[in-house]
Amino acid sequence: MNDYKNLTTLKKNPTGIEGLEHITHGGITEKRATLIVGSSGSGKTFLAYELLHRSITQFEKPGVFVTMEEKPDDIVLNFKELGWHIDQLIEQKKLKLIDACPDVDSVKEIGEYNLKALITRIEYALKEINGKIIVIDSIGSLFHQFTKNLIIRREIARIINTFKEQGCTVIFTAERTSEYGNVSRYGIEEFISDNVIILRNILEDEKVRRTIQIMKMRGKTHEKGEFPFTITENGIIIMALSERELKQSSSNVRCSTGNNKLDQITNGGIFRDSVMLISGPTGCGKTLMCATFVKNACQNNEKIIMFAYEESKQQLMRNAKSWNVDFEKWENEGLLNVICLYPEALGLEEHLLLIQKEIKKFKPRRLIIDSVSAMERVAGIRIFREFVIGLTSFVKQEEICSLFTSTTPKLAGGDSITEAHISTITDIIILLRYVEIKGDLRRGIAVIKMRGSQHYKSIFEFTIDSNGLKIGKPFNSVSNIILGTPVESFVEEKDQLNKMFDK
């Protein structure tokens, strides 16, 4: 009779992989079997080995890697290219690499078979290094060699149960034939595993996107759904938006926009932890407002970093000089860092990681993204929104005053796809609009949203000259500017506003 009173609770071991602790609610379950499945190129072997590598190097738990497909020399060489020296871990007796690749020409299926010999080899290796974790890559190799699935299931179960009883954690990989079809190729592997992790390698809009899903974790909770991840030189990074809780501190300190009149319209400038979105058609002055923001930051000895996705650095510097803004001078003084690249150069996950990396390195007080709408070219609506959420959450946690620009598809106003996606995420929205009145093309600016502060609701006319942007009087006699159909209404102008802007 079993003594169930002596059973201990399940324990999760941390993995050291960024984001994995969050989606697994603590890590990989100790003394249980975890299956990692995915199509070709999804990162199965990479994740399996990284779990083992970090177990050894970060948590001092030696382990065994059993390869059933790639030769050991190839595995050592592949990971050496990433700076992970398997050979050194082997020499230090922290890792054992077991070659279980079949000699195809010598395999003949006669009667029944078992994996007792392989189990013995693994047991011996574990004993040599006092190992507690086993990775088998890939269990599907058995199905390629033999045809009797029931026997294969029995032998896989034998491996799992043998080492679970010895207090070891088992991780093994298996292939699947489609991204959203059957969990595994043979429909057996997932049923004999305690935990199942699915990796996907999805082609969307001509871009490859990797995602990870915790399908099951017996006896323990975990996050539901798919989470994007990327493979870097430092390993796998999982970007879990649900990890970014709304716990940011709130600042009452205001930053100047760089334009005195706009500071008045916003009742004293924008809050230090705010994200400001400037939305408007091409050529209406968005990049000029960025240059003005840069000038104010540098004159106040505040570091600012600018990511430009539509113009080269030389173009930005030339255009800024026409407004008496010297980007080159402030770059040389270490106050400004300008990074220019095409959105198509990276996936959105890689762009987000790059932004975070450069911010941590440069440690700026302000940030400019010009323009965030350019990122929509890289991926679909959902992925783009995830990118913006991840970005805004990060800059708010760092208390970086941020300015994003967004290009609207219409010259004179109307709906904007980008605004519909990110308007609820940003704290301040400033609209720039072209206004056609009696054949003359004029410009208008309006603050339509500002969290935590009062602001003027009128639409003001502005002009651009060699000194930058100059805000004038409100369009009190014109209506429907935001809709893109301005109509003169001949309403009396507001004396209070006119007095303020006549100064």
PDB file of C-alpha atoms in Angstrom, residues 138-292:
ATOM      1  CA  SER A 138      15.299  14.248 -30.340  1.00  0.00           C
ATOM      2  CA  ILE A 139      13.055  11.391 -29.274  1.00  0.00           C
ATOM      3  CA  GLY A 140      11.520  11.335 -32.761  1.00  0.00           C
ATOM      4  CA  SER A 141      14.660   9.601 -33.995  1.00  0.00           C
ATOM      5  CA  LEU A 142      13.335   6.368 -32.482  1.00  0.00           C
ATOM      6  CA  PHE A 143      10.255   6.526 -34.676  1.00  0.00           C
ATOM      7  CA  HIS A 144      12.442   6.905 -37.744  1.00  0.00           C
ATOM      8  CA  GLN A 145      14.373   3.745 -36.857  1.00  0.00           C
ATOM      9  CA  PHE A 146      11.536   1.475 -35.781  1.00  0.00           C
ATOM     10  CA  THR A 147       7.891   0.946 -36.698  1.00  0.00           C
ATOM     11  CA  LYS A 148       6.277  -0.513 -33.569  1.00  0.00           C
ATOM     12  CA  ASN A 149       4.845   2.584 -31.887  1.00  0.00           C
ATOM     13  CA  LEU A 150       3.548   0.760 -28.828  1.00  0.00           C
ATOM     14  CA  ILE A 151       7.029  -0.523 -28.047  1.00  0.00           C
ATOM     15  CA  ILE A 152       8.497   2.954 -28.622  1.00  0.00           C
ATOM     16  CA  ARG A 153       5.934   4.441 -26.243  1.00  0.00           C
ATOM     17  CA  ARG A 154       6.834   1.830 -23.650  1.00  0.00           C
ATOM     18  CA  GLU A 155      10.541   2.544 -23.965  1.00  0.00           C
ATOM     19  CA  ILE A 156      10.132   6.327 -23.787  1.00  0.00           C
ATOM     20  CA  ALA A 157       7.998   5.852 -20.691  1.00  0.00           C
ATOM     21  CA  ARG A 158      10.736   3.578 -19.305  1.00  0.00           C
ATOM     22  CA  ILE A 159      13.340   6.330 -19.717  1.00  0.00           C
ATOM     23  CA  ILE A 160      11.094   8.948 -18.108  1.00  0.00           C
ATOM     24  CA  ASN A 161      10.021   6.812 -15.167  1.00  0.00           C
ATOM     25  CA  THR A 162      13.524   5.475 -14.500  1.00  0.00           C
ATOM     26  CA  PHE A 163      15.076   8.882 -14.113  1.00  0.00           C
ATOM     27  CA  LYS A 164      12.111  10.502 -12.384  1.00  0.00           C
ATOM     28  CA  GLU A 165      12.420   7.826  -9.723  1.00  0.00           C
ATOM     29  CA  GLN A 166      16.077   8.761  -9.383  1.00  0.00           C
ATOM     30  CA  GLY A 167      15.116  12.389  -8.765  1.00  0.00           C
ATOM     31  CA  CYS A 168      16.183  13.711 -12.173  1.00  0.00           C
ATOM     32  CA  THR A 169      14.494  16.271 -14.399  1.00  0.00           C
ATOM     33  CA  VAL A 170      14.018  15.025 -17.962  1.00  0.00           C
ATOM     34  CA  ILE A 171      13.723  17.318 -21.006  1.00  0.00           C
ATOM     35  CA  PHE A 172      13.265  15.888 -24.475  1.00  0.00           C
ATOM     36  CA  THR A 173      12.428  17.292 -27.882  1.00  0.00           C
ATOM     37  CA  ALA A 174      10.183  16.081 -30.685  1.00  0.00           C
ATOM     38  CA  GLU A 175       9.118  17.297 -34.102  1.00  0.00           C
ATOM     39  CA  ARG A 176       5.704  18.307 -35.370  1.00  0.00           C
ATOM     40  CA  THR A 177       4.562  18.596 -38.981  1.00  0.00           C
ATOM     41  CA  SER A 178       2.572  21.856 -38.818  1.00  0.00           C
ATOM     42  CA  GLU A 179       2.455  24.965 -36.653  1.00  0.00           C
ATOM     43  CA  TYR A 180      -1.166  24.539 -35.529  1.00  0.00           C
ATOM     44  CA  GLY A 181      -1.904  20.882 -36.248  1.00  0.00           C
ATOM     45  CA  ASN A 182      -1.221  17.843 -34.099  1.00  0.00           C
ATOM     46  CA  VAL A 183       0.977  18.522 -31.101  1.00  0.00           C
ATOM     47  CA  SER A 184       3.607  15.989 -32.150  1.00  0.00           C
ATOM     48  CA  ARG A 185       4.374  14.021 -35.292  1.00  0.00           C
ATOM     49  CA  TYR A 186       3.360  10.638 -33.873  1.00  0.00           C
ATOM     50  CA  GLY A 187       0.737  11.681 -31.325  1.00  0.00           C
ATOM     51  CA  ILE A 188       2.410   9.751 -28.524  1.00  0.00           C
ATOM     52  CA  GLU A 189       5.057  11.995 -27.032  1.00  0.00           C
ATOM     53  CA  GLU A 190       2.744  14.560 -25.423  1.00  0.00           C
ATOM     54  CA  PHE A 191       0.690  11.956 -23.542  1.00  0.00           C
ATOM     55  CA  ILE A 192       3.627  10.499 -21.661  1.00  0.00           C
ATOM     56  CA  SER A 193       5.029  13.919 -20.701  1.00  0.00           C
ATOM     57  CA  ASP A 194       4.185  15.915 -17.595  1.00  0.00           C
ATOM     58  CA  ASN A 195       4.792  19.258 -19.293  1.00  0.00           C
ATOM     59  CA  VAL A 196       4.508  20.269 -22.947  1.00  0.00           C
ATOM     60  CA  ILE A 197       6.101  23.383 -24.482  1.00  0.00           C
ATOM     61  CA  ILE A 198       5.219  24.235 -28.089  1.00  0.00           C
ATOM     62  CA  LEU A 199       7.534  26.348 -30.239  1.00  0.00           C
ATOM     63  CA  ARG A 200       6.252  27.843 -33.489  1.00  0.00           C
ATOM     64  CA  ASN A 201       8.095  29.292 -36.458  1.00  0.00           C
ATOM     65  CA  ILE A 202       5.450  31.324 -38.276  1.00  0.00           C
ATOM     66  CA  LEU A 203       5.805  33.194 -41.569  1.00  0.00           C
ATOM     67  CA  GLU A 204       3.667  36.345 -41.422  1.00  0.00           C
ATOM     68  CA  ASP A 205       3.804  39.117 -44.023  1.00  0.00           C
ATOM     69  CA  GLU A 206       7.061  37.693 -45.393  1.00  0.00           C
ATOM     70  CA  LYS A 207       8.620  37.821 -41.912  1.00  0.00           C
ATOM     71  CA  VAL A 208       9.455  34.876 -39.672  1.00  0.00           C
ATOM     72  CA  ARG A 209       8.087  35.111 -36.140  1.00  0.00           C
ATOM     73  CA  ARG A 210       8.823  32.658 -33.359  1.00  0.00           C
ATOM     74  CA  THR A 211       6.362  32.036 -30.514  1.00  0.00           C
ATOM     75  CA  ILE A 212       6.272  29.828 -27.428  1.00  0.00           C
ATOM     76  CA  GLN A 213       3.252  28.282 -25.695  1.00  0.00           C
ATOM     77  CA  ILE A 214       3.022  26.306 -22.464  1.00  0.00           C
ATOM     78  CA  MET A 215       0.417  23.726 -23.474  1.00  0.00           C
ATOM     79  CA  LYS A 216       0.309  21.838 -20.194  1.00  0.00           C
ATOM     80  CA  MET A 217       2.077  21.627 -16.863  1.00  0.00           C
ATOM     81  CA  ARG A 218       0.669  18.887 -14.676  1.00  0.00           C
ATOM     82  CA  GLY A 219      -0.023  19.931 -11.125  1.00  0.00           C
ATOM     83  CA  LYS A 220       1.066  23.535 -11.671  1.00  0.00           C
ATOM     84  CA  THR A 221      -0.329  26.735 -13.150  1.00  0.00           C
ATOM     85  CA  HIS A 222       1.088  28.619 -16.120  1.00  0.00           C
ATOM     86  CA  GLU A 223       0.302  31.487 -18.482  1.00  0.00           C
ATOM     87  CA  LYS A 224      -2.040  30.718 -21.371  1.00  0.00           C
ATOM     88  CA  GLY A 225      -1.579  31.648 -25.015  1.00  0.00           C
ATOM     89  CA  GLU A 226       1.394  32.315 -27.294  1.00  0.00           C
ATOM     90  CA  PHE A 227       4.284  34.632 -26.518  1.00  0.00           C
ATOM     91  CA  PRO A 228       6.814  35.959 -29.036  1.00  0.00           C
ATOM     92  CA  PHE A 229      10.456  35.133 -28.515  1.00  0.00           C
ATOM     93  CA  THR A 230      13.717  35.702 -30.303  1.00  0.00           C
ATOM     94  CA  ILE A 231      17.069  33.944 -30.324  1.00  0.00           C
ATOM     95  CA  THR A 232      20.026  36.214 -29.611  1.00  0.00           C
ATOM     96  CA  GLU A 233      23.733  35.705 -29.010  1.00  0.00           C
ATOM     97  CA  ASN A 234      22.897  35.643 -25.285  1.00  0.00           C
ATOM     98  CA  GLY A 235      20.167  33.034 -25.666  1.00  0.00           C
ATOM     99  CA  ILE A 236      16.395  33.022 -25.918  1.00  0.00           C
ATOM    100  CA  ILE A 237      14.414  36.065 -24.821  1.00  0.00           C
ATOM    101  CA  ILE A 238      10.647  35.717 -24.370  1.00  0.00           C
ATOM    102  CA  MET A 239       8.588  38.897 -24.571  1.00  0.00           C
ATOM    103  CA  ALA A 240       5.579  38.331 -22.335  1.00  0.00           C
ATOM    104  CA  LEU A 241       3.338  41.405 -22.337  1.00  0.00           C
ATOM    105  CA  SER A 242       1.400  40.076 -19.338  1.00  0.00           C
ATOM    106  CA  GLU A 243       4.654  40.376 -17.366  1.00  0.00           C
ATOM    107  CA  ARG A 244       4.551  44.132 -17.734  1.00  0.00           C
ATOM    108  CA  GLU A 245       2.192  44.959 -14.911  1.00  0.00           C
ATOM    109  CA  LEU A 246       0.844  48.472 -14.501  1.00  0.00           C
ATOM    110  CA  LYS A 247       2.992  49.292 -11.471  1.00  0.00           C
ATOM    111  CA  GLN A 248       4.899  52.268 -12.815  1.00  0.00           C
ATOM    112  CA  SER A 249       5.359  55.178 -10.465  1.00  0.00           C
ATOM    113  CA  SER A 250       3.665  58.445 -11.425  1.00  0.00           C
ATOM    114  CA  SER A 251       5.680  61.647 -11.738  1.00  0.00           C
ATOM    115  CA  ASN A 252       4.386  65.186 -11.237  1.00  0.00           C
ATOM    116  CA  VAL A 253       7.521  66.709 -12.771  1.00  0.00           C
ATOM    117  CA  ARG A 254       6.934  68.242 -16.196  1.00  0.00           C
ATOM    118  CA  CYS A 255       9.239  68.420 -19.212  1.00  0.00           C
ATOM    119  CA  SER A 256       9.107  71.168 -21.793  1.00  0.00           C
ATOM    120  CA  THR A 257       8.148  70.259 -25.346  1.00  0.00           C
ATOM    121  CA  GLY A 258      10.694  72.818 -26.506  1.00  0.00           C
ATOM    122  CA  ASN A 259       8.001  75.218 -27.703  1.00  0.00           C
ATOM    123  CA  ASN A 260       6.788  77.840 -25.199  1.00  0.00           C
ATOM    124  CA  LYS A 261       3.332  78.201 -26.758  1.00  0.00           C
ATOM    125  CA  LEU A 262       2.816  74.434 -26.829  1.00  0.00           C
ATOM    126  CA  ASP A 263       3.864  74.287 -23.175  1.00  0.00           C
ATOM    127  CA  GLN A 264       1.112  76.816 -22.456  1.00  0.00           C
ATOM    128  CA  ILE A 265      -1.440  74.786 -24.407  1.00  0.00           C
ATOM    129  CA  THR A 266      -0.482  71.677 -22.388  1.00  0.00           C
ATOM    130  CA  ASN A 267      -0.707  73.613 -19.116  1.00  0.00           C
ATOM    131  CA  GLY A 268       3.007  73.594 -18.378  1.00  0.00           C
ATOM    132  CA  GLY A 269       4.503  70.835 -20.522  1.00  0.00           C
ATOM    133  CA  ILE A 270       4.294  67.038 -20.343  1.00  0.00           C
ATOM    134  CA  PHE A 271       4.843  64.776 -17.350  1.00  0.00           C
ATOM    135  CA  ARG A 272       8.246  63.143 -16.972  1.00  0.00           C
ATOM    136  CA  ASP A 273       6.828  59.590 -17.303  1.00  0.00           C
ATOM    137  CA  SER A 274       4.496  60.393 -20.215  1.00  0.00           C
ATOM    138  CA  VAL A 275       4.442  59.083 -23.780  1.00  0.00           C
ATOM    139  CA  MET A 276       3.440  61.780 -26.277  1.00  0.00           C
ATOM    140  CA  LEU A 277       2.177  60.874 -29.744  1.00  0.00           C
ATOM    141  CA  ILE A 278       2.411  63.490 -32.489  1.00  0.00           C
ATOM    142  CA  SER A 279       0.212  62.435 -35.384  1.00  0.00           C
ATOM    143  CA  GLY A 280      -0.084  64.079 -38.754  1.00  0.00           C
ATOM    144  CA  PRO A 281       0.380  63.784 -42.515  1.00  0.00           C
ATOM    145  CA  THR A 282       3.736  63.812 -44.239  1.00  0.00           C
ATOM    146  CA  GLY A 283       5.545  67.153 -44.255  1.00  0.00           C
ATOM    147  CA  CYS A 284       3.429  68.809 -41.586  1.00  0.00           C
ATOM    148  CA  GLY A 285       6.226  69.326 -39.022  1.00  0.00           C
ATOM    149  CA  LYS A 286       6.501  66.110 -36.956  1.00  0.00           C
ATOM    150  CA  THR A 287      10.266  65.779 -37.357  1.00  0.00           C
ATOM    151  CA  LEU A 288      10.657  69.507 -36.625  1.00  0.00           C
ATOM    152  CA  MET A 289       8.904  68.949 -33.304  1.00  0.00           C
ATOM    153  CA  CYS A 290      11.329  66.101 -32.654  1.00  0.00           C
ATOM    154  CA  ALA A 291      14.261  68.436 -33.310  1.00  0.00           C
ATOM    155  CA  THR A 292      12.719  71.012 -30.963  1.00  0.00           C
TER     156      THR A 292
END
